[in-house]
Coordinates of C-alpha atoms in Angstrom, one line a residue:
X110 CA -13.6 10.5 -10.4
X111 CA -17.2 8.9 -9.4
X112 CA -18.3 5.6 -11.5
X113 CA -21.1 7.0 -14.1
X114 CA -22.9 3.6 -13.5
X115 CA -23.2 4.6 -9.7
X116 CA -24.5 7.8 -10.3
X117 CA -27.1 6.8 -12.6
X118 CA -28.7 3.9 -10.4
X119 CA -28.2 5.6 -7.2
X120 CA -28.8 9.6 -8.4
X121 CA -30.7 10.0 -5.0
X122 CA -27.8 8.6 -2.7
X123 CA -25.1 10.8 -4.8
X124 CA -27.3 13.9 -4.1
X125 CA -27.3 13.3 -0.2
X126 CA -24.0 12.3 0.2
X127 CA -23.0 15.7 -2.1
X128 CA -25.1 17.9 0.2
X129 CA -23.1 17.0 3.4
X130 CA -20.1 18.5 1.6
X131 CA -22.1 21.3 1.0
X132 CA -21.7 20.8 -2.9
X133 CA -23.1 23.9 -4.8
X134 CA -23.3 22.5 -8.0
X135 CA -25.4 19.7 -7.4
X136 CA -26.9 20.1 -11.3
X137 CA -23.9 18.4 -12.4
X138 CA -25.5 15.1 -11.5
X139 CA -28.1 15.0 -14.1
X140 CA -25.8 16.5 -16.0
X141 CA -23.7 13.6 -15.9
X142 CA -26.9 10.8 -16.2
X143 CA -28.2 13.7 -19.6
X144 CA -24.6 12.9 -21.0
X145 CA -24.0 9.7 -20.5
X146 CA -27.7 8.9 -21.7
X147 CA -26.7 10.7 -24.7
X148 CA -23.3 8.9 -25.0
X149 CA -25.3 5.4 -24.8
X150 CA -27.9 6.1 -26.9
X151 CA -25.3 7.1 -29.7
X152 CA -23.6 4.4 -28.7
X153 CA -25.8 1.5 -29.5
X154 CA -26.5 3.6 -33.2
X155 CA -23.2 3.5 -33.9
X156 CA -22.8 -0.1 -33.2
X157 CA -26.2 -1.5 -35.1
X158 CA -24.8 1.0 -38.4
X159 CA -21.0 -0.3 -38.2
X160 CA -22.8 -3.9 -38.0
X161 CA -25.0 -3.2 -40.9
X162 CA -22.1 -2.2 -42.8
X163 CA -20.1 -5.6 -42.2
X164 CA -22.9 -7.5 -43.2
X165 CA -23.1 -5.2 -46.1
X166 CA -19.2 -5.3 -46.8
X167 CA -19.7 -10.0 -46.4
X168 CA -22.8 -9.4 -49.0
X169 CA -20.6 -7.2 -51.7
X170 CA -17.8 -9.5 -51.5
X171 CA -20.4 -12.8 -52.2
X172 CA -22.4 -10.9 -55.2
X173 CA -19.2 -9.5 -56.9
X174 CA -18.3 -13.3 -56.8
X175 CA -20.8 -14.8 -58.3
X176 CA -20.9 -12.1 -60.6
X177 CA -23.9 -10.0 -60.0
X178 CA -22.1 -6.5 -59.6
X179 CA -25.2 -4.3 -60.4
X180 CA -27.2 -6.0 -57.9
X181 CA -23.1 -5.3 -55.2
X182 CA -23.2 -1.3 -56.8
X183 CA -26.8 -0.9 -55.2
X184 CA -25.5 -2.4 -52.2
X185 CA -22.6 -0.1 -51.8
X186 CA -24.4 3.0 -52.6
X187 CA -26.2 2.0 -49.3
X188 CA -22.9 1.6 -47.7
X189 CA -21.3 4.8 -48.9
X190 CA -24.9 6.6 -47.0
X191 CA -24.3 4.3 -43.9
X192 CA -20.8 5.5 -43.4
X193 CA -21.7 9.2 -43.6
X194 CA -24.3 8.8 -41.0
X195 CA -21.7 6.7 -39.0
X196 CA -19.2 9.9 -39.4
X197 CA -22.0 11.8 -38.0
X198 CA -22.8 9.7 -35.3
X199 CA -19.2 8.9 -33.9
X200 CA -18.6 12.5 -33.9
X201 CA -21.6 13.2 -31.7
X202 CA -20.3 10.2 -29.6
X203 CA -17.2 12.7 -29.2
X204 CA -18.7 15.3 -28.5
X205 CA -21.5 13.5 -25.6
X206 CA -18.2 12.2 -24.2
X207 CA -16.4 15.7 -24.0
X208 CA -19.3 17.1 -22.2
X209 CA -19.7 13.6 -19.9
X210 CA -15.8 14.4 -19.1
X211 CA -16.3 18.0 -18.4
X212 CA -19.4 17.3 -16.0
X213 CA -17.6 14.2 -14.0
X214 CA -14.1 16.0 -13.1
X215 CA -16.1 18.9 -11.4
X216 CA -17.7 16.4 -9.0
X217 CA -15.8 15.5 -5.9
X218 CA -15.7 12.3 -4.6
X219 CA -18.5 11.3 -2.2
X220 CA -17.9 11.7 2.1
X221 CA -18.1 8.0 4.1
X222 CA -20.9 7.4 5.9
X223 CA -19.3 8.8 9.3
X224 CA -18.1 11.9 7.8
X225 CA -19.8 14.9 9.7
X226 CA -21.9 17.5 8.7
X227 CA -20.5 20.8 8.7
X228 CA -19.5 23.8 6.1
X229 CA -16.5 25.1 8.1
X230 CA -13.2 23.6 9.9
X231 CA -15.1 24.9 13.5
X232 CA -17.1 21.9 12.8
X233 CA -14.9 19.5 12.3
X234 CA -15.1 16.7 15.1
X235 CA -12.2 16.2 17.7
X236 CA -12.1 12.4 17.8
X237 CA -8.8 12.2 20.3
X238 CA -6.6 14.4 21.9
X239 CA -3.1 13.5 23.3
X240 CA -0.8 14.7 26.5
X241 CA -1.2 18.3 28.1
X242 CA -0.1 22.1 26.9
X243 CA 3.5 22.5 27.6
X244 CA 3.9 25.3 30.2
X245 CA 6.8 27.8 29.0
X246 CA 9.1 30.1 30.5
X247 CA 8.0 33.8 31.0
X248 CA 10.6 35.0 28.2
X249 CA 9.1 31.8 25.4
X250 CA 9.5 32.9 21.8
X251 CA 7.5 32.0 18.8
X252 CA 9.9 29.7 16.2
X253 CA 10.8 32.3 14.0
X254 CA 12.5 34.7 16.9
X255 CA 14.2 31.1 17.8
X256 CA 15.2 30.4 14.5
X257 CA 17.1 33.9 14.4
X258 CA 18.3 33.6 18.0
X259 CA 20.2 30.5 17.2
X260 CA 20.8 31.1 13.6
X261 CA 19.5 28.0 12.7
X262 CA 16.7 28.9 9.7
X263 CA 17.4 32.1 7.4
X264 CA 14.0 33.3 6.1
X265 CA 15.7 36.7 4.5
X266 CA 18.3 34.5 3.1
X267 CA 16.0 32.2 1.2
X268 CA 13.8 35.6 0.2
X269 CA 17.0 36.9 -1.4
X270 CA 17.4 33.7 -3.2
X271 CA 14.1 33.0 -4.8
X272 CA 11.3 34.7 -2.8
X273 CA 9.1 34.2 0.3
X274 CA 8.4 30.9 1.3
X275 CA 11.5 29.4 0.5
X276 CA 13.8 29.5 3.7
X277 CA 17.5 28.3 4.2
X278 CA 18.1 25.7 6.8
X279 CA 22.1 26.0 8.5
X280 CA 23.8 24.1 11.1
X281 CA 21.8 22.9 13.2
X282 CA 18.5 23.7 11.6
X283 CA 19.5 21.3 8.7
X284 CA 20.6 18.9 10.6
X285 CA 17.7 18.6 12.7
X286 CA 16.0 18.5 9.3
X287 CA 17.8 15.5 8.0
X288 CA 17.3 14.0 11.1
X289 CA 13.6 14.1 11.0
X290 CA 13.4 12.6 7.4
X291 CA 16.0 10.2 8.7
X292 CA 13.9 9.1 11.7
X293 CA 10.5 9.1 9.4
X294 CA 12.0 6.7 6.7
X295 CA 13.3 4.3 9.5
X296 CA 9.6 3.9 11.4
X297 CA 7.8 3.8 7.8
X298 CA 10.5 0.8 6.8
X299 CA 9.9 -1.0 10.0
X300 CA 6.5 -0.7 9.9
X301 CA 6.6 -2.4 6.6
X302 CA 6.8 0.3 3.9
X303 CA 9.0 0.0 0.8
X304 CA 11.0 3.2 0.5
X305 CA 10.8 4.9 -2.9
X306 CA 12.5 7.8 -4.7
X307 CA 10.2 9.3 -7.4
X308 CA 10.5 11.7 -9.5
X309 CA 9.5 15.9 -8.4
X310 CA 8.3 16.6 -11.4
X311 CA 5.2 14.8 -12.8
X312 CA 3.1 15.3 -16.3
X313 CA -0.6 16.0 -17.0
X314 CA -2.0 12.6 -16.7
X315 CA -0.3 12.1 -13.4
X316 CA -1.9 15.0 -11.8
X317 CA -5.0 14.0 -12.8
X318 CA -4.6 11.0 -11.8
X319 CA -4.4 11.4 -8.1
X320 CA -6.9 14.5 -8.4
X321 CA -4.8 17.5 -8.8
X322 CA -5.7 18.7 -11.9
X323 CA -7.6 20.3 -13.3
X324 CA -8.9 21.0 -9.2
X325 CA -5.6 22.6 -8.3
X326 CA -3.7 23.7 -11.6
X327 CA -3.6 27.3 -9.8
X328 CA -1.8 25.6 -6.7
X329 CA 1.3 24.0 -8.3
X330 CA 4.4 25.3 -10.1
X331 CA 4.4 24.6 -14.2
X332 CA 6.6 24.3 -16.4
X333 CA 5.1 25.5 -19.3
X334 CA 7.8 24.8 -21.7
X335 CA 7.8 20.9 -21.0
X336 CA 4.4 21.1 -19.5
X337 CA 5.3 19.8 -16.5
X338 CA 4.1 20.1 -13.0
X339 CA 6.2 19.9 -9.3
X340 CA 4.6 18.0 -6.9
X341 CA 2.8 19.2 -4.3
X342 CA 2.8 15.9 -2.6
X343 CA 5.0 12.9 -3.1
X344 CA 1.6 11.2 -3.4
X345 CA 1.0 11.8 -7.0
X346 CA 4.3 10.1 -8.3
X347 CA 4.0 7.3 -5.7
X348 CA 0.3 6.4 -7.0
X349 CA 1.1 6.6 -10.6
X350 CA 3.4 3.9 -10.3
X351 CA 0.5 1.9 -10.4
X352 CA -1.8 3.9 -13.2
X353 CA -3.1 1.6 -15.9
X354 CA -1.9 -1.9 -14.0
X355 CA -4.0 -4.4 -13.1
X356 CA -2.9 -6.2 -9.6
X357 CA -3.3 -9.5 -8.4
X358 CA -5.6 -9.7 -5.3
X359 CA -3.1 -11.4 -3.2
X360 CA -0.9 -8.7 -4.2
X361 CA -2.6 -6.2 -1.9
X362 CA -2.1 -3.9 0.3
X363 CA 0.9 -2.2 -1.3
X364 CA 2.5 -0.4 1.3
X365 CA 5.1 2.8 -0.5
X366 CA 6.5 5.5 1.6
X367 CA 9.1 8.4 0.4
X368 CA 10.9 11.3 1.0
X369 CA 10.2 14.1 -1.5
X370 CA 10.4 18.6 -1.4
X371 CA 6.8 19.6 -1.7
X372 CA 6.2 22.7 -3.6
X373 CA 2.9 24.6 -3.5
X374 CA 2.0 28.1 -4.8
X375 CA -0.2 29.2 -2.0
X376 CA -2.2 31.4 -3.7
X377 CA -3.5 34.2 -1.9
X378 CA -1.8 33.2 1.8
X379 CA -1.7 36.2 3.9
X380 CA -1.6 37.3 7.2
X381 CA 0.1 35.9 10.9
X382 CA -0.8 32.8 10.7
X383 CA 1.5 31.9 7.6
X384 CA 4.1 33.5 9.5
X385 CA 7.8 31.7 10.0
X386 CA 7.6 28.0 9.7
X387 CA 3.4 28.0 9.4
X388 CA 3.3 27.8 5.7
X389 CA 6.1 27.5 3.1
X390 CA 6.0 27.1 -0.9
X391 CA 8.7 24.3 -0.6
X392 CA 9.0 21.9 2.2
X393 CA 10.1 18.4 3.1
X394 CA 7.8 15.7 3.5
X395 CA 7.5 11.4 4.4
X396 CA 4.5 10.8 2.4
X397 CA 2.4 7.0 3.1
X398 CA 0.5 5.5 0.3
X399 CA -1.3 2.5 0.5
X400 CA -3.4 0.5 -2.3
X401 CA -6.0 -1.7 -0.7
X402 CA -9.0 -4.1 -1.3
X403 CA -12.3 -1.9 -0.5
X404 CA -13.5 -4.2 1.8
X405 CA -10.7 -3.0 4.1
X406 CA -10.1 0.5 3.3
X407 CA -11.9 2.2 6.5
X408 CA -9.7 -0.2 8.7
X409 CA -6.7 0.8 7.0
X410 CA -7.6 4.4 7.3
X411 CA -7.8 3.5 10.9
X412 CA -4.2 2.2 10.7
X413 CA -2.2 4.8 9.4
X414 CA -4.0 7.6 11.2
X415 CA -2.7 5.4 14.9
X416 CA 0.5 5.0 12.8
X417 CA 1.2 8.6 13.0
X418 CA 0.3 9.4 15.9
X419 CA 2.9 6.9 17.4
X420 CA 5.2 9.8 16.0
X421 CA 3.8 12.4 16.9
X422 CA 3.9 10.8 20.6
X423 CA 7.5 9.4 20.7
X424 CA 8.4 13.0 19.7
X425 CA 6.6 14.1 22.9
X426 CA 4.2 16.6 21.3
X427 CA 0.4 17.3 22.5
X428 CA -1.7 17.0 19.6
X429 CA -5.5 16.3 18.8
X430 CA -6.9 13.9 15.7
X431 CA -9.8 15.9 13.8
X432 CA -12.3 13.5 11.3
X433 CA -13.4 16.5 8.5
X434 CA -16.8 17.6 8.2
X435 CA -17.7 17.4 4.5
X436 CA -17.3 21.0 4.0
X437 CA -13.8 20.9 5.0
X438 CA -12.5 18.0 3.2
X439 CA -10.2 18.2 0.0
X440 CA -11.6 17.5 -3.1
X441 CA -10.9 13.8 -3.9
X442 CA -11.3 12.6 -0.1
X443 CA -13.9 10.0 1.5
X444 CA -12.6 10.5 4.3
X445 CA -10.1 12.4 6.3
X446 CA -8.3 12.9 10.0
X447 CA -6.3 15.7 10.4
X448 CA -3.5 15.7 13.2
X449 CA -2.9 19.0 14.3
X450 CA 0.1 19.9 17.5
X451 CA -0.2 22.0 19.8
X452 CA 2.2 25.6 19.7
X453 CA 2.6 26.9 22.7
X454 CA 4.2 29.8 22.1
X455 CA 1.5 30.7 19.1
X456 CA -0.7 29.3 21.1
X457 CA -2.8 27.8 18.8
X458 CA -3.1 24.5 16.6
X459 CA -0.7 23.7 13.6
X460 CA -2.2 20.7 11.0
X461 CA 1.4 18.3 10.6
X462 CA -0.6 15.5 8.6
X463 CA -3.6 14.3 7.1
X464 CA -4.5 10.6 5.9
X465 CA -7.2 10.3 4.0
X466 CA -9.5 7.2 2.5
X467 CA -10.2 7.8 -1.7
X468 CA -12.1 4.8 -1.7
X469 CA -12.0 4.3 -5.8
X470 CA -12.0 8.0 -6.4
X471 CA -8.4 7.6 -8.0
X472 CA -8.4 4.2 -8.7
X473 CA -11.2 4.9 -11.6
X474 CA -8.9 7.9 -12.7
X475 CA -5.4 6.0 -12.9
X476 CA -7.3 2.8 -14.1
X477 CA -5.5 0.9 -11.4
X478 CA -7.5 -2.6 -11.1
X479 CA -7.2 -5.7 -9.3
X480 CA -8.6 -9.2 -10.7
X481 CA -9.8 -11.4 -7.9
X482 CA -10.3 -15.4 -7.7
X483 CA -13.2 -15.3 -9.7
X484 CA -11.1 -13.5 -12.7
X485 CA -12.9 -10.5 -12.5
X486 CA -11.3 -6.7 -12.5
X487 CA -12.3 -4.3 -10.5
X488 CA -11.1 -1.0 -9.1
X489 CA -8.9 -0.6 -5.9
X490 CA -8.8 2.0 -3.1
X491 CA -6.1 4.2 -2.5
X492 CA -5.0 5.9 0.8
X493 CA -2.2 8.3 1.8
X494 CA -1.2 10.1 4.8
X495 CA 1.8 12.9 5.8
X496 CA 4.3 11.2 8.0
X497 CA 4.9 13.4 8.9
X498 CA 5.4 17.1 6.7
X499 CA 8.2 18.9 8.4
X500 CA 7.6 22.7 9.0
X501 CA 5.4 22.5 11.7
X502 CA 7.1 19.6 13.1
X503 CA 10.0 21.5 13.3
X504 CA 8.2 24.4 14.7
X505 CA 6.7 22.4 17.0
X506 CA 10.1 20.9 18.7
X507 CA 11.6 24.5 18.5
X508 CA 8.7 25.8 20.2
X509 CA 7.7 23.3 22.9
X510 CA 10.9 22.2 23.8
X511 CA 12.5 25.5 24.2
X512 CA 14.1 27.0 27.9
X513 CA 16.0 29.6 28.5
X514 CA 19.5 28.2 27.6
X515 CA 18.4 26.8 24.5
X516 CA 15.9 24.3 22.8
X517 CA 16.1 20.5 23.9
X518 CA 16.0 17.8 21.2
X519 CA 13.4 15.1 21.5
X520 CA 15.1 11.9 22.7
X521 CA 14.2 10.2 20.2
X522 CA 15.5 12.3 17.7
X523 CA 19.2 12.8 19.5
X524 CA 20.7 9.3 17.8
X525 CA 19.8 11.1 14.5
X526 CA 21.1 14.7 15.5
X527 CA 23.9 13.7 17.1
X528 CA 23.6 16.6 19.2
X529 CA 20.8 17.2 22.2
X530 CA 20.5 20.6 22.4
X531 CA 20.0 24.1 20.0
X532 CA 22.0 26.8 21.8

C-alpha cells in the first residue's frame, strides 16, 4: 500500500509513475489526498474538543471542591454538548478513514525508475538471454505425450481425483519431483537462506498483507467456513512472519526460503497454451524472500534474479531474463524480471520464475519496521523470487533433454534422482 504522506506532497510524481503502468483509475489519487484531507481536518477537531473536555473534567473536579457546584453544573452541561459533537466527529473520522482505505488498496504500487513503458508482455524488455535452442530429434514430443509414453505424470488420474489441474506424479515423475525441491533447498541453504516450513493455509490479514487480497480474492481457494485462504505462493506466510515487528537495522537482510504446494484457481485459463505441465491449480514451488534496507533493494533485486539463473544454467536450460513493462507487472511490484526457458518441442517460451522489488509496498501493509542508529522506525523493503516453481521446470528437462530411447537427466540433478535416465 503507497504512504498517504507521499502521495499528497508528490501527487504529480504518483500520477506519472501510475501512467507508465497504464493505471486507468488515476482519480483515485485525489481521492486519496480529498480523504485523507477530510481524515485530518476531523482529526485535529477531535483532538482540540477531547482537550477541551479534560480541561473541563480538571475544572469540575476543582469547583465541586471548593464547593461551588452551580458554578461545576454549568460547566458540565457544556461537557455533556462537547461529547455529543465529539460522537459526531469520531464517527466521521470513521467513516473519512473507511473511504481513505477503500481508495488506497485499489492503487498499485508505483514502477522503479527503469521499469519500461509498455501496456502488453510484447513490450516487455529482453535484458539477457542464455545458451542456444536445443535441436531435437525428427520424432520430439511435447511433455505431456512424454509424460504418458513413460508413465511418469497421470493428468486423467489426477482429473478423476479432484479435477483439471491437479495431476498425479508416479515413479519416476515423482521422484524427479522430489529431486528438484531437493536440489532447490540445498543451493538456497548454501547460498545463505534459512529454510522454513510455513503454514498452506493463511487468514485475511496475511493476504493482505503481501498484496493478495482484496486484488486476488477470485484467484485463491477459500475456506469459507474458517475463512481461510491456500496460498498461492509460499511468499505470503514467509512475509508475515515478520508483520507488525519492528527489526533491528543490523538485523538486515533476512534471507528465508521454503518449500511449499501452490494452489491457484486460474480463473478463466483456456486454450493450448495451459496444456500438460503449462499451467496447473496446485504445484510445487522454492519460494526466496528477502527483507532489506531501501537503500539496497535494487542491488538485491539484482542478486536474486543472477541467483536463479545460476539454476536455471547448471540445469543446462536456454532461457532469457525479461524486466516488465508497467503494464505487465503484478499488482504490488516495483519492479520485476521474469525468467522464461525455452520449449523446444512447444516451441515457445515458458515463465519458471519471477523476483520482484516491493520497495515498502508491503512493508506499510504488514507494518514491518526497522529502527536505525538514530532510534528512528521506518519501513523496510521486501523482495521475493520463484526458485524455482516446478511445472515448467519439469517440462522443460522432459522436453529438452529428450531422444529417442528416453529422456536424459540433467547432471546435476542425477545425485538427487538416483537414476540418469526416463525410459
Amino acid at each position: 500500500m503507497l504512504q498517504v504522506n507521499y502521495i499528497r506532497e508528490n501527487r504529480e510524481k504518483v500520477l506519472e509513475r501510475l501512467s507508465i503502468r497504464n493505471f486507468k483509475q488515476p482519480e483515485l489519487v485525489d481521492e486519496v489526498i480529498k480523504f485523507d484531507e477530510e481524515r485530518r481536518q476531523t482529526q485535529t477537531s477531535l483532538d482540540n474538543l477531547s482537550a477541551i473536555a479534560n480541561a473541563s473534567a480538571k475544572q469540575v473536579g476543582e469547583l465541586m471542591r471548593n464547593g461551588k457546584k452551580e458554578e461545576a453544573e454549568v460547566i458540565k452541561a457544556q461537557t455533556t454538548s462537547n461529547k455529543e459533537q465529539m460522537k459526531q466527529l469520531a464517527d466521521q473520522l470513521a467513516v473519512a478513514e473507511l473511504h481513505l482505505y477503500n481508495a488506497l488498496v485499489q492503487l498499485p504500487n508505483l514502477p522503479g525508475e527503469l521499469v519500461p513503458v509498455g501496456a502488453t508482455p510484447e513490450e516487455n524488455e529482453v535484458t539477457y538471454l542464455y545458451g542456444e535452442p536445443v535441436q531435437l530429434h525428427a520424432k520430439a514430443l511435447p511433455h505431456w505425450e512424454l509424460t504418458a509414453k513413460y508413465d511418469i505424470i497421470d493428468f486423467e488420474l489426477g482429473t478423476k481425483i479432484t479435477g483439471a489441474g491437479f495431476p498425479v506424479y508416479k515413479g519416476k515423475g515423482a521422484r524427479l519431483q522430489r529431486a528438484l525441491i531437493n536440489f532447490f533447498l540445498d543451493r538456497a541453504t548454501a547460498a545463505g537462506y534459512r529454510e522454513m516450513q510455513v503454514p498452506l493455509m493463511v487468514n485475511e490479514a496475511s493476504g493482505f498483507g503481501t498484496g493478495q487480497l482484496p486484488d486476488k480474492e477470485g484467484q485463491m481457494y477459500h475456506s469459507t467456513v474458517d475463512n481461510l485462504y491456500l496460498i498461492p505462493t509460499a511468499e505470503v506466510p514467509v512475509t508475515n512472519l515478520y508483520r507488525d515487528v519492528i527489526l533491528k537495522e543490523e538485523e538486515l537482510p533476512i534471507k528465508n526460503t521454503a518449500y511449499t504446494p501452490c494452489f491457484r484457481r486460474e480463473a478463466g485459463s483456456y486454450g493450448a497454451h495451459v496444456r500438460g505441465l503449462n499451467r496447473l491449480h496446485q504445484f510445487d514451488k522454492v519460494e526466496l524472500v528477502q527483507v532489506v534496507h531501501p537503500d539496497t533493494s535494487y542491488a538485491v533485486l539484482e542478486e536474486m534474479s543472477t541467483y536463479v539463473q545460476s539454476l536455471l544454467q547448471d540445469l543446462g536450460l536456454h532461457y532469457r531474463v525479461l524486466r516488465l513493462c508497467g503494464g505487465d507487472m503484478g499488482f504490488v511490484s516495483a519492479m520485476t524480471y521474469d525468467m522464461e526457458v525455452w520449449s523446444a518441442a512447444q516451441q515457445r517460451w515458458l515463465e519458471v520464475s519471477s523476483v520482484s522489488n516491493f520497495e515498502a509496498y508491503q512493508t506499510n501493509r504488514l507494518k514491518l519496521r526497522y529502527k536505525g542508529a538514530t532510534g528512528k522506525t521506518q519501513l523496510a523493503h521486501t523482495l521475493n523470487g520463484s526458485a524455482l516453481a516446478l511445472p515448467r521446470i519439469v517440462a522443460a528437462i522432459l522436453e529438452n533433454y529428450q531422444t529417442e530411447d528416453g529422456v536424459m537427466i540433467p547432471e546435476v540433478l542425477i545425485p538427487y534422482t538416483g537414476f540418469d535416465r526416463i525410459d
